[in-house]
PDB file of C-alpha atoms in Angstrom:
ATOM      1  CA  GLY A 149      10.634   1.758  19.512  1.00 44.00           C
ATOM      2  CA  LEU A 150       9.646   5.396  19.370  1.00 48.00           C
ATOM      3  CA  VAL A 151       6.318   6.726  20.549  1.00 47.00           C
ATOM      4  CA  THR A 152       5.202  10.057  19.114  1.00 52.00           C
ATOM      5  CA  LEU A 153       2.110  12.187  19.238  1.00 49.00           C
ATOM      6  CA  VAL A 154       1.149  13.216  15.704  1.00 56.00           C
ATOM      7  CA  PRO A 155      -1.440  15.992  15.225  1.00 58.00           C
ATOM      8  CA  PHE A 156      -4.418  15.283  13.020  1.00 56.00           C
ATOM      9  CA  ALA A 157      -3.206  15.367   9.412  1.00 60.00           C
ATOM     10  CA  ASP A 158      -4.906  16.866   6.368  1.00 75.00           C
ATOM     11  CA  GLY A 159      -3.742  14.054   4.125  1.00 83.00           C
ATOM     12  CA  VAL A 160      -1.049  11.530   3.250  1.00 86.00           C
ATOM     13  CA  LEU A 161       1.617  12.117   0.632  1.00 91.00           C
ATOM     14  CA  SER A 162       1.079   8.697  -0.927  1.00 91.00           C
ATOM     15  CA  ASP A 163      -2.545   9.589  -1.649  1.00 92.00           C
ATOM     16  CA  GLU A 164      -1.580  12.942  -3.155  1.00 92.00           C
ATOM     17  CA  ILE A 165       0.844  11.238  -5.500  1.00 92.00           C
ATOM     18  CA  LYS A 166      -1.558   8.436  -6.376  1.00 92.00           C
ATOM     19  CA  ASN A 167      -4.477  10.760  -7.111  1.00 94.00           C
ATOM     20  CA  SER A 168      -2.911  13.898  -8.554  1.00 93.00           C
ATOM     21  CA  TRP A 169       0.788  13.393  -9.347  1.00 92.00           C
ATOM     22  CA  LYS A 170       0.391  14.426 -12.997  1.00 90.00           C
ATOM     23  CA  GLU A 171      -1.273  17.678 -11.953  1.00 93.00           C
ATOM     24  CA  THR A 172       1.389  18.466  -9.344  1.00 93.00           C
ATOM     25  CA  THR A 173       3.879  21.103 -10.485  1.00 93.00           C
ATOM     26  CA  LEU A 174       7.584  20.304 -10.623  1.00 94.00           C
ATOM     27  CA  PHE A 175       8.170  23.046  -8.077  1.00 95.00           C
ATOM     28  CA  ASN A 176       5.751  21.437  -5.627  1.00 95.00           C
ATOM     29  CA  ARG A 177       7.478  18.085  -6.087  1.00 95.00           C
ATOM     30  CA  LEU A 178      10.767  19.796  -5.240  1.00 97.00           C
ATOM     31  CA  LYS A 179       9.097  21.312  -2.181  1.00 97.00           C
ATOM     32  CA  TRP A 180       7.896  17.870  -1.066  1.00 96.00           C
ATOM     33  CA  ALA A 181      11.358  16.365  -1.497  1.00 97.00           C
ATOM     34  CA  THR A 182      12.931  19.231   0.438  1.00 97.00           C
ATOM     35  CA  GLU A 183      10.473  18.892   3.320  1.00 96.00           C
ATOM     36  CA  ALA A 184      10.973  15.118   3.396  1.00 96.00           C
ATOM     37  CA  ALA A 185      14.734  15.568   3.635  1.00 97.00           C
ATOM     38  CA  HIS A 186      14.362  18.189   6.371  1.00 96.00           C
ATOM     39  CA  GLY A 187      12.126  15.774   8.281  1.00 93.00           C
ATOM     40  CA  VAL A 188      14.747  13.030   8.245  1.00 94.00           C
ATOM     41  CA  ALA A 189      17.455  15.552   9.112  1.00 94.00           C
ATOM     42  CA  ALA A 190      15.416  16.762  12.104  1.00 90.00           C
ATOM     43  CA  LEU A 191      14.980  13.181  13.312  1.00 89.00           C
ATOM     44  CA  HIS A 192      18.715  12.587  12.954  1.00 87.00           C
ATOM     45  CA  SER A 193      19.392  15.758  14.944  1.00 87.00           C
ATOM     46  CA  ILE A 194      18.102  14.119  18.138  1.00 82.00           C
ATOM     47  CA  LYS A 195      20.971  13.767  20.587  1.00 78.00           C
ATOM     48  CA  ALA A 196      21.343  11.240  23.392  1.00 70.00           C
ATOM     49  CA  GLY A 197      24.507  11.125  25.415  1.00 67.00           C
ATOM     50  CA  GLY A 198      25.867  14.068  23.463  1.00 69.00           C
ATOM     51  CA  VAL A 199      25.908  12.302  20.097  1.00 69.00           C
ATOM     52  CA  SER A 200      23.654  12.418  17.041  1.00 68.00           C
ATOM     53  CA  PRO A 201      22.026  10.882  15.179  1.00 74.00           C
ATOM     54  CA  SER A 202      20.588   9.047  18.163  1.00 75.00           C
ATOM     55  CA  ALA A 203      17.262   8.160  16.554  1.00 79.00           C
ATOM     56  CA  ILE A 204      16.325   6.433  13.324  1.00 80.00           C
ATOM     57  CA  HIS A 205      13.024   5.781  11.594  1.00 86.00           C
ATOM     58  CA  GLY A 206      13.902   2.378  10.202  1.00 82.00           C
ATOM     59  CA  ASP A 207      10.886   2.015   7.895  1.00 85.00           C
ATOM     60  CA  LEU A 208      10.797   5.186   5.831  1.00 90.00           C
ATOM     61  CA  THR A 209       8.515   5.099   2.792  1.00 90.00           C
ATOM     62  CA  ILE A 210       6.171   7.508   1.049  1.00 91.00           C
ATOM     63  CA  ASN A 211       3.379   6.234   3.315  1.00 90.00           C
ATOM     64  CA  GLN A 212       5.010   7.685   6.439  1.00 89.00           C
ATOM     65  CA  PHE A 213       4.719  11.297   5.314  1.00 91.00           C
ATOM     66  CA  PHE A 214       1.592  13.127   6.389  1.00 90.00           C
ATOM     67  CA  ILE A 215       0.466  16.526   5.169  1.00 89.00           C
ATOM     68  CA  ARG A 216      -0.474  19.100   7.790  1.00 85.00           C
ATOM     69  CA  ASP A 217      -1.047  22.778   7.026  1.00 86.00           C
ATOM     70  CA  GLY A 218       0.449  22.215   3.582  1.00 85.00           C
ATOM     71  CA  ARG A 219       3.731  20.769   4.854  1.00 90.00           C
ATOM     72  CA  LEU A 220       5.066  17.236   5.206  1.00 91.00           C
ATOM     73  CA  GLN A 221       5.581  15.587   8.586  1.00 87.00           C
ATOM     74  CA  ILE A 222       7.004  12.137   9.325  1.00 86.00           C
ATOM     75  CA  GLY A 223       4.952   9.657  11.338  1.00 80.00           C
ATOM     76  CA  ASP A 224       4.607   5.901  11.937  1.00 76.00           C
ATOM     77  CA  TYR A 225       7.679   5.051  13.992  1.00 70.00           C
ATOM     78  CA  ASN A 226       6.841   1.417  14.680  1.00 72.00           C
ATOM     79  CA  LEU A 227      10.372   0.332  13.677  1.00 71.00           C
ATOM     80  CA  GLY A 228      12.039   3.441  15.090  1.00 70.00           C
ATOM     81  CA  LEU A 229      15.009   3.116  17.405  1.00 72.00           C
ATOM     82  CA  LEU A 230      16.738   5.278  19.949  1.00 68.00           C
ATOM     83  CA  LEU A 231      20.446   4.510  19.666  1.00 73.00           C
ATOM     84  CA  ARG A 232      22.932   4.216  22.488  1.00 70.00           C
ATOM     85  CA  ARG A 233      26.346   5.832  22.489  1.00 67.00           C
ATOM     86  CA  ASN A 234      29.093   3.356  21.676  1.00 69.00           C
ATOM     87  CA  THR A 235      31.197   3.445  24.856  1.00 64.00           C
ATOM     88  CA  THR A 236      33.761   1.014  23.423  1.00 69.00           C
ATOM     89  CA  SER A 237      34.703   3.377  20.585  1.00 67.00           C
ATOM     90  CA  GLU A 238      36.994   6.385  20.800  1.00 64.00           C
ATOM     91  CA  ALA A 239      34.868   8.077  18.171  1.00 67.00           C
ATOM     92  CA  ASN A 240      31.813   9.992  19.317  1.00 66.00           C
ATOM     93  CA  GLU A 241      29.269   7.683  17.693  1.00 73.00           C
ATOM     94  CA  THR A 242      26.288   5.474  18.398  1.00 72.00           C
ATOM     95  CA  CYS A 243      26.155   1.696  18.365  1.00 73.00           C
ATOM     96  CA  THR A 244      25.308  -0.078  15.146  1.00 71.00           C
ATOM     97  CA  PHE A 245      22.281  -2.358  14.959  1.00 70.00           C
ATOM     98  CA  VAL A 246      20.468  -4.868  12.772  1.00 78.00           C
ATOM     99  CA  LEU A 247      16.793  -4.339  12.018  1.00 77.00           C
ATOM    100  CA  PRO A 248      14.679  -7.346  11.087  1.00 71.00           C
ATOM    101  CA  ASN A 249      14.623  -7.650   7.306  1.00 63.00           C
ATOM    102  CA  HIS A 250      11.070  -6.691   6.356  1.00 60.00           C
ATOM    103  CA  PHE A 251      11.806  -7.171   2.646  1.00 63.00           C
ATOM    104  CA  SER A 252      10.838  -3.644   1.710  1.00 78.00           C
ATOM    105  CA  THR A 253      11.844  -2.446  -1.745  1.00 85.00           C
ATOM    106  CA  THR A 254      13.199   0.678  -0.042  1.00 87.00           C
ATOM    107  CA  ALA A 255      15.687  -1.281   2.089  1.00 90.00           C
ATOM    108  CA  SER A 256      19.357  -0.343   1.840  1.00 92.00           C
ATOM    109  CA  PRO A 257      22.122  -2.627   0.539  1.00 93.00           C
ATOM    110  CA  GLU A 258      23.406  -3.166   4.074  1.00 93.00           C
ATOM    111  CA  GLU A 259      19.950  -4.244   5.241  1.00 90.00           C
ATOM    112  CA  TYR A 260      19.607  -6.700   2.362  1.00 90.00           C
ATOM    113  CA  ALA A 261      23.081  -8.066   3.120  1.00 89.00           C
ATOM    114  CA  ASP A 262      22.292  -8.451   6.854  1.00 86.00           C
ATOM    115  CA  LEU A 263      25.190  -6.191   7.800  1.00 88.00           C
ATOM    116  CA  ARG A 264      25.439  -3.933  10.831  1.00 87.00           C
ATOM    117  CA  GLN A 265      23.473  -0.729  10.231  1.00 87.00           C
ATOM    118  CA  THR A 266      23.500   2.958  11.113  1.00 88.00           C
ATOM    119  CA  ALA A 267      21.255   5.964  10.554  1.00 91.00           C
ATOM    120  CA  ALA A 268      22.459   5.835   6.945  1.00 93.00           C
ATOM    121  CA  ILE A 269      19.647   3.359   6.213  1.00 92.00           C
ATOM    122  CA  ASP A 270      17.183   6.245   6.575  1.00 94.00           C
ATOM    123  CA  VAL A 271      19.124   8.242   3.995  1.00 97.00           C
ATOM    124  CA  TRP A 272      18.909   5.401   1.474  1.00 96.00           C
ATOM    125  CA  ALA A 273      15.175   5.162   2.148  1.00 95.00           C
ATOM    126  CA  LEU A 274      14.909   8.930   1.671  1.00 97.00           C
ATOM    127  CA  GLY A 275      16.302   8.352  -1.813  1.00 97.00           C
ATOM    128  CA  SER A 276      13.396   6.008  -2.497  1.00 95.00           C
ATOM    129  CA  VAL A 277      10.950   8.640  -1.236  1.00 96.00           C
ATOM    130  CA  ILE A 278      12.482  11.224  -3.580  1.00 96.00           C
ATOM    131  CA  HIS A 279      12.325   8.676  -6.405  1.00 95.00           C
ATOM    132  CA  HIS A 280       8.594   8.215  -5.746  1.00 94.00           C
ATOM    133  CA  ILE A 281       8.011  11.977  -5.683  1.00 95.00           C
ATOM    134  CA  MET A 282      10.020  12.509  -8.863  1.00 94.00           C
ATOM    135  CA  TYR A 283       8.635   9.655 -10.951  1.00 92.00           C
ATOM    136  CA  GLY A 284       5.176   9.226  -9.473  1.00 92.00           C
ATOM    137  CA  GLU A 285       5.766   5.530  -8.860  1.00 90.00           C
ATOM    138  CA  LYS A 286       7.390   3.329  -6.231  1.00 90.00           C
ATOM    139  CA  VAL A 287      10.919   2.041  -6.625  1.00 91.00           C
ATOM    140  CA  TRP A 288      11.048  -1.320  -8.389  1.00 89.00           C
ATOM    141  CA  SER A 289       7.338  -0.964  -9.119  1.00 86.00           C
ATOM    142  CA  ARG A 290       7.427  -3.764 -11.688  1.00 84.00           C
ATOM    143  CA  HIS A 291       9.522  -6.197  -9.694  1.00 86.00           C
ATOM    144  CA  ARG A 292       8.835  -8.491  -6.773  1.00 86.00           C
ATOM    145  CA  LYS A 293      10.561  -7.565  -3.541  1.00 85.00           C
ATOM    146  CA  SER A 294      12.874 -10.557  -3.844  1.00 88.00           C
ATOM    147  CA  LYS A 295      13.965  -9.369  -7.305  1.00 90.00           C
ATOM    148  CA  ALA A 296      14.523  -5.841  -6.001  1.00 89.00           C
ATOM    149  CA  ARG A 297      16.799  -7.290  -3.308  1.00 89.00           C
ATOM    150  CA  GLU A 298      18.732  -9.217  -5.951  1.00 92.00           C
ATOM    151  CA  LEU A 299      19.172  -6.139  -8.152  1.00 93.00           C
ATOM    152  CA  ILE A 300      20.304  -3.917  -5.277  1.00 93.00           C
ATOM    153  CA  LEU A 301      22.873  -6.494  -4.148  1.00 92.00           C
ATOM    154  CA  GLU A 302      24.125  -6.564  -7.750  1.00 94.00           C
ATOM    155  CA  GLY A 303      24.692  -2.801  -7.536  1.00 94.00           C
ATOM    156  CA  GLN A 304      21.767  -1.690  -9.682  1.00 93.00           C
ATOM    157  CA  LEU A 305      19.455   1.256  -9.062  1.00 92.00           C
ATOM    158  CA  PRO A 306      15.742   1.582  -9.877  1.00 89.00           C
ATOM    159  CA  THR A 307      14.794   3.294 -13.113  1.00 82.00           C
ATOM    160  CA  LYS A 308      11.670   4.935 -14.472  1.00 76.00           C
ATOM    161  CA  ASN A 309       9.056   3.088 -16.494  1.00 64.00           C
ATOM    162  CA  GLY A 310       7.379   5.108 -19.238  1.00 58.00           C
ATOM    163  CA  GLU A 311       7.605   8.803 -20.055  1.00 60.00           C
ATOM    164  CA  PHE A 312       9.676  11.254 -18.054  1.00 65.00           C
ATOM    165  CA  GLU A 313      10.859  14.830 -18.613  1.00 69.00           C
ATOM    166  CA  ASP A 314      14.574  14.041 -18.494  1.00 65.00           C
ATOM    167  CA  GLU A 315      15.679  17.571 -19.312  1.00 66.00           C
ATOM    168  CA  ALA A 316      13.455  19.477 -16.886  1.00 86.00           C
ATOM    169  CA  GLU A 317      15.753  21.362 -14.510  1.00 92.00           C
ATOM    170  CA  ILE A 318      13.856  20.441 -11.359  1.00 94.00           C
ATOM    171  CA  ASN A 319      13.807  16.789 -12.354  1.00 92.00           C
ATOM    172  CA  LEU A 320      17.591  16.916 -12.729  1.00 92.00           C
ATOM    173  CA  VAL A 321      17.809  18.387  -9.222  1.00 96.00           C
ATOM    174  CA  LEU A 322      15.565  15.659  -7.829  1.00 95.00           C
ATOM    175  CA  LEU A 323      17.606  13.000  -9.613  1.00 94.00           C
ATOM    176  CA  GLU A 324      20.802  14.411  -8.134  1.00 96.00           C
ATOM    177  CA  ALA A 325      19.283  14.374  -4.637  1.00 97.00           C
ATOM    178  CA  ARG A 326      18.073  10.813  -5.105  1.00 97.00           C
ATOM    179  CA  ASN A 327      21.510   9.715  -6.237  1.00 96.00           C
ATOM    180  CA  MET A 328      23.116  11.462  -3.260  1.00 97.00           C
ATOM    181  CA  CYS A 329      21.077   9.105  -1.086  1.00 98.00           C
ATOM    182  CA  TYR A 330      21.786   6.066  -3.263  1.00 97.00           C
ATOM    183  CA  VAL A 331      25.438   5.593  -2.348  1.00 97.00           C
ATOM    184  CA  PHE A 332      26.068   1.897  -1.769  1.00 97.00           C
ATOM    185  CA  ASP A 333      28.767   2.343   0.881  1.00 96.00           C
ATOM    186  CA  PRO A 334      26.928   3.630   3.985  1.00 94.00           C
ATOM    187  CA  GLU A 335      30.108   5.253   5.305  1.00 93.00           C
ATOM    188  CA  GLN A 336      30.334   7.357   2.136  1.00 97.00           C
ATOM    189  CA  ARG A 337      26.603   8.119   1.948  1.00 97.00           C
ATOM    190  CA  PRO A 338      25.814  11.796   2.654  1.00 97.00           C
ATOM    191  CA  SER A 339      23.866  12.664   5.767  1.00 96.00           C
ATOM    192  CA  ALA A 340      20.218  13.660   5.679  1.00 96.00           C
ATOM    193  CA  HIS A 341      21.375  17.167   6.616  1.00 97.00           C
ATOM    194  CA  GLU A 342      23.552  17.374   3.494  1.00 97.00           C
ATOM    195  CA  VAL A 343      20.722  16.204   1.245  1.00 98.00           C
ATOM    196  CA  ALA A 344      18.343  18.687   2.886  1.00 98.00           C
ATOM    197  CA  GLN A 345      20.828  21.540   2.461  1.00 98.00           C
ATOM    198  CA  TYR A 346      21.265  20.743  -1.233  1.00 98.00           C
ATOM    199  CA  LEU A 347      17.518  20.612  -1.856  1.00 98.00           C
ATOM    200  CA  GLU A 348      16.845  23.733   0.211  1.00 97.00           C
ATOM    201  CA  ALA A 349      19.388  25.710  -1.816  1.00 97.00           C
ATOM    202  CA  GLN A 350      17.804  24.513  -5.050  1.00 96.00           C
ATOM    203  CA  LEU A 351      14.294  25.280  -3.797  1.00 96.00           C
ATOM    204  CA  ARG A 352      15.343  28.833  -2.908  1.00 94.00           C
ATOM    205  CA  SER A 353      16.941  29.226  -6.334  1.00 93.00           C
ATOM    206  CA  PHE A 354      13.771  28.208  -8.148  1.00 91.00           C
ATOM    207  CA  SER A 355      11.677  30.335  -5.766  1.00 86.00           C
ATOM    208  CA  ASP A 356      13.700  33.385  -6.797  1.00 72.00           C
ATOM    209  CA  GLU A 357      12.904  32.681 -10.435  1.00 70.00           C
ATOM    210  CA  THR A 358       9.112  32.683  -9.900  1.00 58.00           C
TER     211      THR A 358
END
């Protein structure tokens, strides 16, 4: 696994959402989502043997994002992996892997199906983080983990329970970013860098309006 030194944090994103989500502005939620995506993109930028992504988090949820100096940072790499270059492939890529199924509701379709995995599992999990930021609740919050697995393998996505500002522009941006991550075919799923670039452009656009 990965060992990292994490500076003392000012808080945890999960606590911020639990205690004050309703008071958090839409712009700040967009900022959180953008910083979360940049964090995953930075992790996936690590190169080993001249190829990236060479590192994955493997257990990305809202609980792994700490707040330090007003910005999000990823921590808790207990399921993290450093990936080896695939020397049997002509493509410049890392080896695939299979993480132990920890029955998380944020697991990707390929994890639930016990298929070979890539760094794309972090991107799917990023979608669940954005979902939590956007809706103020965990994915599949009213289902058991076993039911969430069943629904994902059937090709369904989590929805929102209760009230939601469907027409708010920032919410539409967050929904688009979430859905970018929620592509069932991992080979067609955008990279964390692409999600981060989309959110960063939107954040700058809304910043210019304020």
